[in-house]
């Protein structure tokens, strides 16, 4: 009996030691990953600061040489035109379940994505907001590679509950964080797709089409037409009353699988021509 108890105690001690070793290993790995992220962020910020300094010097020279010319900070509103699918090779799409659908049924298989069903802008950078395919956070996704274009569509899930001022603060806080990591990317803000009239009537607590339109007007007013470009994607799917057309959505919230190609077509016909 004593031998049996002794054996059990030894086994318990071994199990405890193994568990402690595993915990220490996990903590060490997390510390290493956080350190790597901080180092990467510092490198990106240093590059961004150098670029800003260079732009400031160039801008100053231009102003001093000709005071009649417009400054670099004026809105450019560059021309939108048609591009082929290769334009999206270095594009990253960020969003909720609509973007999940774009990845699944759209034509841009050459693009990168961060998409999660039910996500709102206030949880973009919060754990456990993980992309549904890669399992990565948005921050980690942004550090993966250099993106020249970042497309964002988000804001329908909390439109009926979150005030416009709060949405504005959260949305542009997220934009600022994205710019820290990807300072050279052109950011396309896609208008939020509304919901069908029946969807709003049947679930007014969660969905409010009028507030979606208010958010879109706000987002449009904040874009400069160059580094921050507004695209009225919703116009391709809206009915005469400003709701999501029932022809395009069987559930009142998401596009039908056959309509995602129209979304892609809109983006291909409305791109900045560099």
Short mmCIF file of C-alpha atoms in Angstrom, two decimals, residues 23-36:
data_model
loop_
_atom_site.label_atom_id
_atom_site.label_comp_id
_atom_site.label_asym_id
_atom_site.label_seq_id
_atom_site.Cartn_x
_atom_site.Cartn_y
_atom_site.Cartn_z
CA UNK A 23 3.60 27.01 -18.80
CA UNK A 24 7.12 28.47 -18.74
CA UNK A 25 7.61 27.55 -22.42
CA UNK A 26 4.32 29.20 -23.44
CA UNK A 27 5.15 32.37 -21.51
CA UNK A 28 8.60 32.50 -23.05
CA UNK A 29 7.14 32.09 -26.54
CA UNK A 30 4.60 34.85 -25.91
CA UNK A 31 7.36 37.15 -24.66
CA UNK A 32 9.47 36.47 -27.75
CA UNK A 33 6.53 37.15 -30.07
CA UNK A 34 5.64 40.40 -28.30
CA UNK A 35 9.26 41.52 -28.47
CA UNK A 36 9.35 40.75 -32.19
#
